[in-house]
PDB file of C-alpha atoms in Angstrom:
ATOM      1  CA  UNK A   1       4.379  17.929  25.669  1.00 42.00           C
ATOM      2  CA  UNK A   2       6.510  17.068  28.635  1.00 44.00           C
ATOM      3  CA  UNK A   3      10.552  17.163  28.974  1.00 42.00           C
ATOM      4  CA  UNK A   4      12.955  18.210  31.252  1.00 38.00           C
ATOM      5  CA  UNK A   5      11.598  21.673  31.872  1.00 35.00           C
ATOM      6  CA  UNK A   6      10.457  22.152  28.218  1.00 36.00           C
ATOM      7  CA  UNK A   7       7.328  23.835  27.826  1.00 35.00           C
ATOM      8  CA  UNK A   8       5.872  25.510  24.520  1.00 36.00           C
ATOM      9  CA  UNK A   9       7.703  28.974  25.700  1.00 35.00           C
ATOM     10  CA  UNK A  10      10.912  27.753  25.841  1.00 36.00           C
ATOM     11  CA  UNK A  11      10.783  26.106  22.684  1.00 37.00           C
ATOM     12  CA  UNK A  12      12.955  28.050  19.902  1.00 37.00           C
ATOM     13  CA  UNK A  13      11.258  28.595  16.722  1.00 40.00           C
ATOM     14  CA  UNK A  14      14.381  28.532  15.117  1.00 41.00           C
ATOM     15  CA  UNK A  15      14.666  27.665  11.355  1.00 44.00           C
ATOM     16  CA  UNK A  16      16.199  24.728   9.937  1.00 45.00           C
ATOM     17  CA  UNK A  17      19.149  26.842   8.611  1.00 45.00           C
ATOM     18  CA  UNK A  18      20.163  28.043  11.945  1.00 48.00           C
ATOM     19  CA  UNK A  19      20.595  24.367  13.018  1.00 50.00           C
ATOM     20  CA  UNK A  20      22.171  22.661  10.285  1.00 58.00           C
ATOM     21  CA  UNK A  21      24.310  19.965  11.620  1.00 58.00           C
ATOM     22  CA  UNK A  22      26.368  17.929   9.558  1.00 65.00           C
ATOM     23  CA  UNK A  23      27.743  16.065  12.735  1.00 85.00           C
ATOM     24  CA  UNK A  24      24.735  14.602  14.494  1.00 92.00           C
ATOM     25  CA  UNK A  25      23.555  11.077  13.895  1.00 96.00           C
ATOM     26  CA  UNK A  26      20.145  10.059  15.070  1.00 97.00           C
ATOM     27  CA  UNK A  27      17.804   6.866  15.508  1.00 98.00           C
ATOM     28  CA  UNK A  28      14.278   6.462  13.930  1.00 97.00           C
ATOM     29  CA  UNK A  29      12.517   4.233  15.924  1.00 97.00           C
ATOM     30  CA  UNK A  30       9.273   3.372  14.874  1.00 94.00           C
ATOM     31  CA  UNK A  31       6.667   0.010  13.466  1.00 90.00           C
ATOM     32  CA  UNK A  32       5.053   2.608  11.256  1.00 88.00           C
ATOM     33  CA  UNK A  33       6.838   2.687   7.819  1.00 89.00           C
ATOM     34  CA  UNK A  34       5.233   6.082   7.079  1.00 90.00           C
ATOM     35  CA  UNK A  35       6.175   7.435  10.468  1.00 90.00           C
ATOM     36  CA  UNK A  36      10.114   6.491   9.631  1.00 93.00           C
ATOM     37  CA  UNK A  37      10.339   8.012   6.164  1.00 91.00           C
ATOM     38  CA  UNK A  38       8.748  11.614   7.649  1.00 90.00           C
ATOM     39  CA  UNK A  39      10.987  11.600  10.490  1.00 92.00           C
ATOM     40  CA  UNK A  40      13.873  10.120   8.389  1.00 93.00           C
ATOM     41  CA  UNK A  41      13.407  12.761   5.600  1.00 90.00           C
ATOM     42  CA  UNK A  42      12.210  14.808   8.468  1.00 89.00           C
ATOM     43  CA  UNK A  43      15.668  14.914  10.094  1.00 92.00           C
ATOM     44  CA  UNK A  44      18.212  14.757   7.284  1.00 91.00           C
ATOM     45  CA  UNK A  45      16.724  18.126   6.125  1.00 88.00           C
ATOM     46  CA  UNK A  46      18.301  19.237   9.201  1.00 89.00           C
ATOM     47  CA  UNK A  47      21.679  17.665   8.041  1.00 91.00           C
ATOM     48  CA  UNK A  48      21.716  14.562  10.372  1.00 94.00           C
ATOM     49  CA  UNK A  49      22.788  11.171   9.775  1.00 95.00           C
ATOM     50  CA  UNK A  50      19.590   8.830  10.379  1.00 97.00           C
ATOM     51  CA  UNK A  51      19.097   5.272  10.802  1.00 97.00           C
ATOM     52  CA  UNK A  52      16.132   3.613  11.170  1.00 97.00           C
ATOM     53  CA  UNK A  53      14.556   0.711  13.391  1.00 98.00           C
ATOM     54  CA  UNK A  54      11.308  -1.246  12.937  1.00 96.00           C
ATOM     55  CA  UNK A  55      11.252  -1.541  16.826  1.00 97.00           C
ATOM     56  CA  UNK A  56      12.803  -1.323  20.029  1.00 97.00           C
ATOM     57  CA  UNK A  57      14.697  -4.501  20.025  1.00 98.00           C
ATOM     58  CA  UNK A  58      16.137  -3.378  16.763  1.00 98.00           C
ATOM     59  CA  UNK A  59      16.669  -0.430  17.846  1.00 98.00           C
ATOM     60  CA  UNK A  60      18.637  -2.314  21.067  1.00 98.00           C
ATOM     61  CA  UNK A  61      20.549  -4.487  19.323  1.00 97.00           C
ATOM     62  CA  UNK A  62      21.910  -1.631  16.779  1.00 97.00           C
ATOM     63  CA  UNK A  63      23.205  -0.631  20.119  1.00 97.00           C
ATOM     64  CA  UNK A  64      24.456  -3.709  21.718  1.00 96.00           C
ATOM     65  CA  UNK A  65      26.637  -4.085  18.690  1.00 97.00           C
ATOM     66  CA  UNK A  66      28.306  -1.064  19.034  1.00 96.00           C
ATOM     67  CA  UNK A  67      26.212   1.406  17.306  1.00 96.00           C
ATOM     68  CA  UNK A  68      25.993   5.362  18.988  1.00 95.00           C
ATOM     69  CA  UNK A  69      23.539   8.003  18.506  1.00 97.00           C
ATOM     70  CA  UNK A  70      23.130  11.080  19.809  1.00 96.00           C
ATOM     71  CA  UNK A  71      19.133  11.199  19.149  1.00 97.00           C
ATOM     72  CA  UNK A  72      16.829   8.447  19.214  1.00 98.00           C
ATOM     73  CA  UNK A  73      13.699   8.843  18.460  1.00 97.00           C
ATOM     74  CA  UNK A  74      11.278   6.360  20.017  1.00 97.00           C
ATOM     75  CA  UNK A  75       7.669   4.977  19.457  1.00 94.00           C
ATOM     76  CA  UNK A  76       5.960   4.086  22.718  1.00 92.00           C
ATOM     77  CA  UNK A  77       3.546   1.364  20.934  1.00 88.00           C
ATOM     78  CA  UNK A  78       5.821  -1.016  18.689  1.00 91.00           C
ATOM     79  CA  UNK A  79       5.528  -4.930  18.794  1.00 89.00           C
ATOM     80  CA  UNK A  80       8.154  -7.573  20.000  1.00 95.00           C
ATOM     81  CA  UNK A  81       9.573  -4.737  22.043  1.00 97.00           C
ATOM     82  CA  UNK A  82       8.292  -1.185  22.598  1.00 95.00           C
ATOM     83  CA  UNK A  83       9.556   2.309  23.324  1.00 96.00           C
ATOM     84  CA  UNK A  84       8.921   1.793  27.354  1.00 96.00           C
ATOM     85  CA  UNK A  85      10.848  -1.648  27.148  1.00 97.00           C
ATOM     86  CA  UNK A  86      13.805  -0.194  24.837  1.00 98.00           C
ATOM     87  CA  UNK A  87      14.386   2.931  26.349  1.00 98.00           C
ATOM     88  CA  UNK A  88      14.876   1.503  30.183  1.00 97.00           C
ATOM     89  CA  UNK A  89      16.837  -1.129  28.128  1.00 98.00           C
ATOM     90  CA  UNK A  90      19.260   1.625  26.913  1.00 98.00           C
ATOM     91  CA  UNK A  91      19.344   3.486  29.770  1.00 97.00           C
ATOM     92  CA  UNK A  92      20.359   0.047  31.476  1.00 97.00           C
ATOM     93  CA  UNK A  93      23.146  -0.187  29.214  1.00 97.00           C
ATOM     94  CA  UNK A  94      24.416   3.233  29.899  1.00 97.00           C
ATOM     95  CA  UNK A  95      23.069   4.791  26.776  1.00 97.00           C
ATOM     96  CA  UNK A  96      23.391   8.478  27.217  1.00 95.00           C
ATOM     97  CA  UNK A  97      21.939   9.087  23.776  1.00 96.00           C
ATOM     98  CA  UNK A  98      19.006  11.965  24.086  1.00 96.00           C
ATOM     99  CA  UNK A  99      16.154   9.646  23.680  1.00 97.00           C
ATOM    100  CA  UNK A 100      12.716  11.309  22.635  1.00 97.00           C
ATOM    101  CA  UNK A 101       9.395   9.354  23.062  1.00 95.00           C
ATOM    102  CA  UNK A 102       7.431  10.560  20.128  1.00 92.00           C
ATOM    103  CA  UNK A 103       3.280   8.728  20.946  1.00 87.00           C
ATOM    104  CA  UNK A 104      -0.061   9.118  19.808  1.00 77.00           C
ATOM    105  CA  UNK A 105      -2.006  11.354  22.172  1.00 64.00           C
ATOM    106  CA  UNK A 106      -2.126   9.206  25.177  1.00 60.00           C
ATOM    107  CA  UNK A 107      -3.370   9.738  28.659  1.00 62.00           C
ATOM    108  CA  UNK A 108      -0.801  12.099  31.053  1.00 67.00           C
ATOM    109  CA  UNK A 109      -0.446   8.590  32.815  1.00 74.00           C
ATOM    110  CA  UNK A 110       0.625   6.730  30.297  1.00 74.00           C
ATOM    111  CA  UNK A 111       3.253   9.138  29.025  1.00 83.00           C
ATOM    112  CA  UNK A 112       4.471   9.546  32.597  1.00 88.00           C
ATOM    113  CA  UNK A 113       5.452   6.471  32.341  1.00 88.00           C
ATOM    114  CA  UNK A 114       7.192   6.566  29.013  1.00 93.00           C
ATOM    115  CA  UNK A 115       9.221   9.686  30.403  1.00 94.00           C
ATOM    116  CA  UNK A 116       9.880   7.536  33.891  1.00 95.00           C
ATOM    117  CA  UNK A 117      11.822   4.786  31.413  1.00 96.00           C
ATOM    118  CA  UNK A 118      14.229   7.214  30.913  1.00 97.00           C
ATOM    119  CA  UNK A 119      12.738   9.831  28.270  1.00 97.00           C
ATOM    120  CA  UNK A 120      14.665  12.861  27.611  1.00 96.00           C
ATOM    121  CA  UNK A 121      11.853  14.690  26.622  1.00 95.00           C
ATOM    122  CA  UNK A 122       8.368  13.264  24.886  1.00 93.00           C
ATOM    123  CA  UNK A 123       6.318  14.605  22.069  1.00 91.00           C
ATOM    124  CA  UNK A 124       3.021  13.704  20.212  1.00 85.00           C
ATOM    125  CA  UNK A 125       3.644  12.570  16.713  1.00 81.00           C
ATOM    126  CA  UNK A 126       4.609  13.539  14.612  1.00 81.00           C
ATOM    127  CA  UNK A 127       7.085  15.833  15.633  1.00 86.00           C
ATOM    128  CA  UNK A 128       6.911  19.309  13.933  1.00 86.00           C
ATOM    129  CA  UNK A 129       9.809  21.372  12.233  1.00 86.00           C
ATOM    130  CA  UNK A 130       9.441  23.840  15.976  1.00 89.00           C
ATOM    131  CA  UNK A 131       9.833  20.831  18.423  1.00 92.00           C
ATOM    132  CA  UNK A 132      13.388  19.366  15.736  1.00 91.00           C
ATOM    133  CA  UNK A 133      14.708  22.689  15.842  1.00 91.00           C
ATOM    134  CA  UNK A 134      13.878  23.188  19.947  1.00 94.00           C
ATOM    135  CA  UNK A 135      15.712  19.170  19.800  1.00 94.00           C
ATOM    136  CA  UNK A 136      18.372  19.783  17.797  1.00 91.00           C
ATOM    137  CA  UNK A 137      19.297  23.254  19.917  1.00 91.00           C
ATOM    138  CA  UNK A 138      19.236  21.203  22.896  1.00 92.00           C
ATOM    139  CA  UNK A 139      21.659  18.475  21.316  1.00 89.00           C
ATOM    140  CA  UNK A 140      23.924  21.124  20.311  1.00 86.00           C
ATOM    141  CA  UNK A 141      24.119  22.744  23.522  1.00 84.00           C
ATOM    142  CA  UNK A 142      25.213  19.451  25.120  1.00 76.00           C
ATOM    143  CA  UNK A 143      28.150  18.884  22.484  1.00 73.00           C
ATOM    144  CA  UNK A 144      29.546  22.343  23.361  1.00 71.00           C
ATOM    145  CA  UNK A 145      29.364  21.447  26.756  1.00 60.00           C
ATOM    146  CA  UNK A 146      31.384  18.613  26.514  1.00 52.00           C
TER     147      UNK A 146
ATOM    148  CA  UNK B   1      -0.841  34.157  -8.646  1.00 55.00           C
ATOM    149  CA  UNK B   2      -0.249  31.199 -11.290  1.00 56.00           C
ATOM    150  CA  UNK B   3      -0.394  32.372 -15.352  1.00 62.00           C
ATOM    151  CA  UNK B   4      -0.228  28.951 -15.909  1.00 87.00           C
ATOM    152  CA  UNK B   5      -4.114  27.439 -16.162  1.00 89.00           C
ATOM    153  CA  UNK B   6      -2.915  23.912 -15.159  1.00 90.00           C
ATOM    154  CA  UNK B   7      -0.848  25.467 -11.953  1.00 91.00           C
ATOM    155  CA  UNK B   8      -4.010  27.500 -11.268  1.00 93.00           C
ATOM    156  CA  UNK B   9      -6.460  24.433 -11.223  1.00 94.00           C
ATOM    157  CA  UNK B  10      -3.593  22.652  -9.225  1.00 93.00           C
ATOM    158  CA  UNK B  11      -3.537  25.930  -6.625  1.00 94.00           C
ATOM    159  CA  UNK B  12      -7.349  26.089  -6.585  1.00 95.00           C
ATOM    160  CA  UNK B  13      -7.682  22.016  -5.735  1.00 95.00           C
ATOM    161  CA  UNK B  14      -5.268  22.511  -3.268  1.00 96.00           C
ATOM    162  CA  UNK B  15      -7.121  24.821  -1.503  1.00 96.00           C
ATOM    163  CA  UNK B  16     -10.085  23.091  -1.867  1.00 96.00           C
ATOM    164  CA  UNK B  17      -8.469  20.029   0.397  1.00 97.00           C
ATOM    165  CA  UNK B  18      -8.432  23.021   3.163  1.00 97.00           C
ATOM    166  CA  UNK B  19     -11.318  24.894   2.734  1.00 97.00           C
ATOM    167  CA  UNK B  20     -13.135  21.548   3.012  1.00 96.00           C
ATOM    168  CA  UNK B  21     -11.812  20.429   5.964  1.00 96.00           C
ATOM    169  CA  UNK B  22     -10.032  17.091   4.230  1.00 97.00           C
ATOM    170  CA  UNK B  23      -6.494  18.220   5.528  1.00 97.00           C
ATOM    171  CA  UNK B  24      -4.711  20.349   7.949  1.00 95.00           C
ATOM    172  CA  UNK B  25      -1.446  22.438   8.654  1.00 92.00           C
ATOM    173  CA  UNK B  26       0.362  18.621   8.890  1.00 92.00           C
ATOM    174  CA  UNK B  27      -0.178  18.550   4.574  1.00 95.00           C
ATOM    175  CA  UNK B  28       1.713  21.607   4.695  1.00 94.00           C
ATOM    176  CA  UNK B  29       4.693  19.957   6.696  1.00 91.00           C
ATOM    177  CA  UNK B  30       4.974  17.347   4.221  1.00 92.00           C
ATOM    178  CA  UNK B  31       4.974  19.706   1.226  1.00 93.00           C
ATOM    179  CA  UNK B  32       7.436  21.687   3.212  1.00 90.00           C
ATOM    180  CA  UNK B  33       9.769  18.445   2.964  1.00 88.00           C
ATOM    181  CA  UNK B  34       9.314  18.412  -1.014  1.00 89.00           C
ATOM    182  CA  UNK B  35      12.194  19.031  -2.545  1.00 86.00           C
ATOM    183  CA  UNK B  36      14.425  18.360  -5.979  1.00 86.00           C
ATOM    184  CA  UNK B  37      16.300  15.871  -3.615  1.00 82.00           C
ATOM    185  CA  UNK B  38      12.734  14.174  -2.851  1.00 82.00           C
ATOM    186  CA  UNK B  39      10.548  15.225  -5.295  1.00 87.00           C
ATOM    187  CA  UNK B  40       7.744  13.285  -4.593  1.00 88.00           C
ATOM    188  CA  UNK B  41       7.770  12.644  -1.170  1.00 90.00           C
ATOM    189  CA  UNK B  42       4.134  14.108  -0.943  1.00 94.00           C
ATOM    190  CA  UNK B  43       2.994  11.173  -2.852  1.00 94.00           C
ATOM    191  CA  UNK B  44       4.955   8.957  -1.592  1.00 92.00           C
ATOM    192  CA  UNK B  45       3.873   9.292   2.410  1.00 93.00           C
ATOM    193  CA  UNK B  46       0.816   9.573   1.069  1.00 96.00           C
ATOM    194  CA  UNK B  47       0.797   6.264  -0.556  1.00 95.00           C
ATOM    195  CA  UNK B  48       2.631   4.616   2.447  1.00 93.00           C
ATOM    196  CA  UNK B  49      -0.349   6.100   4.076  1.00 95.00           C
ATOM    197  CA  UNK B  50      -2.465   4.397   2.129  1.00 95.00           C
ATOM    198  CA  UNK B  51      -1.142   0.865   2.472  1.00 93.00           C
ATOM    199  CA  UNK B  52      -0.844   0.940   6.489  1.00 90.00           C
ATOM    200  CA  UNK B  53      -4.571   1.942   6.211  1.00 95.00           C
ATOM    201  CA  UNK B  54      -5.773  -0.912   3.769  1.00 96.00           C
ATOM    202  CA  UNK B  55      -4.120  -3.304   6.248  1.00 94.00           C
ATOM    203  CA  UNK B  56      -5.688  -1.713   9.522  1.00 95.00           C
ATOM    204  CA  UNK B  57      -9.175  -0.847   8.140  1.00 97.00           C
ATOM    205  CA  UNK B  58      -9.043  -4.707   7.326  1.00 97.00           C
ATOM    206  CA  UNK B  59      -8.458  -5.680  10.601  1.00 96.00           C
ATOM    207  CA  UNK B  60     -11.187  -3.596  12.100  1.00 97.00           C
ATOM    208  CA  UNK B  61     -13.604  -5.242   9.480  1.00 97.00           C
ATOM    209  CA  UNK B  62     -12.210  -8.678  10.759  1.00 96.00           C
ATOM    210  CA  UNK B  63     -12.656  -7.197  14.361  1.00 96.00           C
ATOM    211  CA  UNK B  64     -16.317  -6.082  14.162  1.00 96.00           C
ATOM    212  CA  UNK B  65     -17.463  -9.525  12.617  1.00 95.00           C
ATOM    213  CA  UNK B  66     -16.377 -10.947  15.864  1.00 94.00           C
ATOM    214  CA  UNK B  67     -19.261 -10.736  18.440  1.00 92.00           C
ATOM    215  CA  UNK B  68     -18.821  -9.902  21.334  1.00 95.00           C
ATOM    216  CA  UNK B  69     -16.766  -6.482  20.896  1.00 96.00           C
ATOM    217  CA  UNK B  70     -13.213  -6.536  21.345  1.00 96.00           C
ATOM    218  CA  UNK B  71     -13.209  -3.356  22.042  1.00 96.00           C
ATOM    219  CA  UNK B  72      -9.100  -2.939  23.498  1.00 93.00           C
ATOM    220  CA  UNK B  73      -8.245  -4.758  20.223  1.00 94.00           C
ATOM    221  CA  UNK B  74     -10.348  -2.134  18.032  1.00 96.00           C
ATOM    222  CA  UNK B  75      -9.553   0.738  20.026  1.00 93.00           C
ATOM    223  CA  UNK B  76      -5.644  -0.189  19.574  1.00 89.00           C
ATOM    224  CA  UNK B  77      -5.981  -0.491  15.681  1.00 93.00           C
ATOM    225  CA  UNK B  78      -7.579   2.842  15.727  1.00 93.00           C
ATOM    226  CA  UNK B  79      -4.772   4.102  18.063  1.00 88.00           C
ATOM    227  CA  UNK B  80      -2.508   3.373  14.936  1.00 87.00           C
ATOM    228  CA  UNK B  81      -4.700   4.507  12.090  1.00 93.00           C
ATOM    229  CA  UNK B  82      -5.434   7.767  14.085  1.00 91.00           C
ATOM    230  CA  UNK B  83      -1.682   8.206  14.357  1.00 88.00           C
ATOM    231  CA  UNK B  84      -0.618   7.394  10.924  1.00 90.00           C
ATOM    232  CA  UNK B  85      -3.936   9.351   9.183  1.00 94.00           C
ATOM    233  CA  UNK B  86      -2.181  12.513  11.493  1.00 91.00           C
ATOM    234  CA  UNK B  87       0.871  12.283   9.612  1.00 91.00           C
ATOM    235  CA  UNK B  88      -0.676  13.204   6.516  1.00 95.00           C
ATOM    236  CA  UNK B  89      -2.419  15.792   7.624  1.00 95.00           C
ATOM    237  CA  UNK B  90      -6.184  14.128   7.250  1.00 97.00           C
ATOM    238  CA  UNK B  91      -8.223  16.293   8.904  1.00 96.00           C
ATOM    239  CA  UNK B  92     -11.616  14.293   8.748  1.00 97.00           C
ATOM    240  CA  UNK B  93     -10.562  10.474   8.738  1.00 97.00           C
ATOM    241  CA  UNK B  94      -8.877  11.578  12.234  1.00 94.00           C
ATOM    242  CA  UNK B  95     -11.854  13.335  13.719  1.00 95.00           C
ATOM    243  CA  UNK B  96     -13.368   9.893  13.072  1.00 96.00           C
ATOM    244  CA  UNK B  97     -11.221   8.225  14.366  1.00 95.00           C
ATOM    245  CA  UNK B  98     -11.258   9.954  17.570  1.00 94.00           C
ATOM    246  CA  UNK B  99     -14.730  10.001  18.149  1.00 96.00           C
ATOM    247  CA  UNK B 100     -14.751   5.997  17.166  1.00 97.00           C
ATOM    248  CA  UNK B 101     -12.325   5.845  20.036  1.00 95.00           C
ATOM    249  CA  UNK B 102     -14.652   7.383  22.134  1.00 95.00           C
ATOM    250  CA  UNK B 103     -16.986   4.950  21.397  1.00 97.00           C
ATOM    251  CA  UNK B 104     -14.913   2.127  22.194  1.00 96.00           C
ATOM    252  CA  UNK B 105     -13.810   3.180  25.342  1.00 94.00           C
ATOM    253  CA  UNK B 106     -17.313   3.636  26.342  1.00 96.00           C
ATOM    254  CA  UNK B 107     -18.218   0.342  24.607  1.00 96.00           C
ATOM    255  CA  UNK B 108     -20.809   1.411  22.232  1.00 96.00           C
ATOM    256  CA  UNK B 109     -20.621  -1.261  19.193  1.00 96.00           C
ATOM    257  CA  UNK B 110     -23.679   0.205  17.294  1.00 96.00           C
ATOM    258  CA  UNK B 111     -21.294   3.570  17.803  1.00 97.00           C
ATOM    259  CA  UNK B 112     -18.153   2.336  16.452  1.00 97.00           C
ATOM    260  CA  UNK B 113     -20.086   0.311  13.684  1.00 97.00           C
ATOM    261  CA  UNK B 114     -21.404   3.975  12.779  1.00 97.00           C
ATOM    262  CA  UNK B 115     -18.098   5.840  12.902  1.00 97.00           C
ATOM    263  CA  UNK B 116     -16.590   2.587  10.929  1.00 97.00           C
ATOM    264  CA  UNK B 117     -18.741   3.311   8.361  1.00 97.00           C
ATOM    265  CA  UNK B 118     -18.328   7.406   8.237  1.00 97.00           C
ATOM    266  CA  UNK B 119     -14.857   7.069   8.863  1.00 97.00           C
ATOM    267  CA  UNK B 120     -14.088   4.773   5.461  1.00 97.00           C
ATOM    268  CA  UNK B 121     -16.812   7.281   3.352  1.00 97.00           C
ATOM    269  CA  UNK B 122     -14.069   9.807   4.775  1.00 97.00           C
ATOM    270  CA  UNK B 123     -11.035   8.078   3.742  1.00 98.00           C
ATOM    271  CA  UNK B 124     -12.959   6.789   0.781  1.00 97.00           C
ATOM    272  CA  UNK B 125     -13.385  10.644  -0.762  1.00 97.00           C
ATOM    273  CA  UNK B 126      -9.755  11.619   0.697  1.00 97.00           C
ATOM    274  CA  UNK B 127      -8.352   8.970  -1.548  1.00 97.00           C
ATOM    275  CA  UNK B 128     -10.455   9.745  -4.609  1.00 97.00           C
ATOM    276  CA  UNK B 129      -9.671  13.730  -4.030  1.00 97.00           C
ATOM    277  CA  UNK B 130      -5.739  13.330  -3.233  1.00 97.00           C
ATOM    278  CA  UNK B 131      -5.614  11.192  -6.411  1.00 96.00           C
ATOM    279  CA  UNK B 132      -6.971  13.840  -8.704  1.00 96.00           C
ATOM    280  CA  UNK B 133      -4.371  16.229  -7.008  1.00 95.00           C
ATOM    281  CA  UNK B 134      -1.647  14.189  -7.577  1.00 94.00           C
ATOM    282  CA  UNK B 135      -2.614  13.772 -10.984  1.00 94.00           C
ATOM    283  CA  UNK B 136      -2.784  17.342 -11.744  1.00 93.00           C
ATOM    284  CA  UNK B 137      -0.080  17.883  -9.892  1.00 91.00           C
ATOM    285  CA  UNK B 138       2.092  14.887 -11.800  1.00 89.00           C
ATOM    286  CA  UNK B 139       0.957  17.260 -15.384  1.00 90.00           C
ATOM    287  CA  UNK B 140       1.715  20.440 -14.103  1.00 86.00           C
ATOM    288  CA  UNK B 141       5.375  20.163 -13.203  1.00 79.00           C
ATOM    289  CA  UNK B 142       6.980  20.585 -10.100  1.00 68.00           C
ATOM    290  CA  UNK B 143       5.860  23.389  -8.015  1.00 59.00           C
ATOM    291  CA  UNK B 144       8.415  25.169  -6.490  1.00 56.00           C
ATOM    292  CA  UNK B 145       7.227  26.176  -3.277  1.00 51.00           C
ATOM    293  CA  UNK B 146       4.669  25.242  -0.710  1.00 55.00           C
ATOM    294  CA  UNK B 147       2.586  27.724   0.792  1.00 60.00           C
ATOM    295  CA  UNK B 148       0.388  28.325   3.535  1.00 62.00           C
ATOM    296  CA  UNK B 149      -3.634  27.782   2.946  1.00 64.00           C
ATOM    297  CA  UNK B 150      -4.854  31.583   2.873  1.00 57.00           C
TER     298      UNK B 150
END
C-alpha cells in the first residue's frame, strides 16, 4: 500500500457505521464488470452515491461534461485509456477529486508510477471494508476542512 | 449452532470451502455485503466471476496454440484472471495463477502449459463445489448473518 503518508498503522479500523455518509459521491472506475459491482455495492453500503465507468476515458469524459466526485476509484490496467492516462488527465483538468489507484499486485515500480500521475493514495484490489473506512475518514476530514 | 438440518449441511459446506483451501477471508467480504437490499449478491459476483473467466481462460487456450509463446500477452490475461479470481475470494485458482505467472515471466511454456492445466482442474472443482453451495443455500432460506471460518 502506498499514499500520502498512509501506512497499515495509521489506517482506522473504523466500522461502516461510524462513517456513514449520505453526502459523498464517488467514481468506479474499472474494465472488470465484477470489480464495479463489489466496489459499487462495496461503497453504497457506506452511504455514497456511486457511478460507474468501463474505463478511463469514460471516466474523463463524465468529467469533461461537468460531472464531480469526491472519490474516484481507478484501475491502472483498462483498455482505450487506463488509470495512468486518466488520472494525469484529471489532474490536468484541475480535478481535485481524491483519486485512488486500486491494481493487481504490481511491481513497487510500476505503482510508483501510477501514484506519480497524480494518485491520492493506491491500493491492491480489491479494496477491503479497513482501507473504505481509512478512505472515507480521510474524505471526511477534507470536507470539514473546507 | 443451526437446528435446522438443511442450515447445518449449508454451515458444514461452507466450511468445507475453507478448510479445503478453495476460498479465503475475501468470500467472507462478499457475504459481508449480503443483505435483504442485495440478497444474492454472493451469487451474483460469483457468476460475473464466472463469465470474465470463460472469456479469459479462452483466450489463454487461443494463446498457447500459438507457437512461439507470447508470453507478455499470456502473462497479461493472467494479470486479469488473477485479479478478478481475488475478488471472490478463490484461494487455489489464484495460487495458480501466480505461480503460472512465474512461469511466464521466466518463459517456461511446458510450465505455464502445466499450471494451465492445474489451474482449470482448480477452477473446474471451484465451480462444481460453489454450485452445490448455492444450491443448498437457494433451499435453505436466507441466512442471516455471515460469519467468520472458525
Amino acid at each position: 500500500m502506498s499514499g500520502n503518508g498512509a501506512s497499515s498503522s495509521s489506517l482506522n479500523m473504523i466500522s461502516g457505521e461510524d462513517v456513514v455518509n449520505n453526502n459523498l459521491t464517488a467514481l468506479v472506475v474499472d474494465d472488470s464488470p465484477l470489480l464495479r459491482l463489489l466496489h459499487d455495492i462495496h461503497l453504497k453500503k457506506y452511504g455514497l452515491k456511486v457511478q460507474v465507468a468501463e474505463n478511463g476515458k469514460v471516466a474523463v469524459d463524465l468529467f469533461h461534461l461537468g460531472a464531480s466526485f469526491d472519490l474516484v476509484l481507478m484501475d491502472k490496467e483498462m483498455p482505450v485509456m487506463n488509470g495512468v492516462e486518466a488520472t494525469k488527465e484529471l489532474r490536468a483538468m484541475g480535478v481535485t477529486s481524491m483519486i485512488v489507484g486500486v491494481t493487481s499486485k504490481d511491481g513497487p515500480g510500476e505503482q510508483q508510477a501510477f501514484m506519480e500521475a497524480g494518485l491520492d493514495y493506491c491500493f491492491e484490489k480489491p479494496l477491503t471494508p479497513e482501507i473504505i473506512s481509512f478512505l472515507l475518514e480521510e474524505l471526511n476530514k477534507h470536507n470539514n476542512k473546507d | 449452532m443451526e437446528r435446522n438440518p438443511m442450515r447445518r449441511q449449508l454451515a458444514i459446506m461452507r466450511q468445507s470451502l475453507f478448510d479445503q483451501g478453495h476460498v479465503d477471508e475475501q468470500f467472507v467480504q462478499l457475504e459481508e455485503l449480503q443483505d435483504d437490499a442485495n440478497p444474492n449478491f454472493v451469487e451474483e459476483v460469483v457468476t460475473l466471476y464466472y463469465r470474465d473467466s470463460a472469456r479469459i481462460i479462452l483466450n489463454i487456450e487461443q494463446a498457447l496454440e500459438r507457437k512461439p509463446f507470447d508470453f507478455r500477452k499470456l502473462d497479461a490475461y493472467m494479470h486479469q484472471f488473477k485479479g478478478s479470481s481475488s475478488s471472490i475470494g478463490a484461494k487455489k485458482v489464484k495460487a495458480e495463477s501466480t505461480l503460472f505467472r512465474e512461469y511466464c515471466k521466466s518463459g517456461n511454456g511446458e510450465g505455464c502449459m502445466r499450471s494451465f492445466q492445474q489451474l482449470k482442474k482448480e477452477y473446474a472443482t471451484l465451480r462444481k463445489k460453489l454450485g452445490a453451495y448455492f444450491q443448498l443455500a437457494r433451499q435453505a432460506g436466507p441466512v442471516e448473518t455471515a460469519s467468520r471460518p472458525k
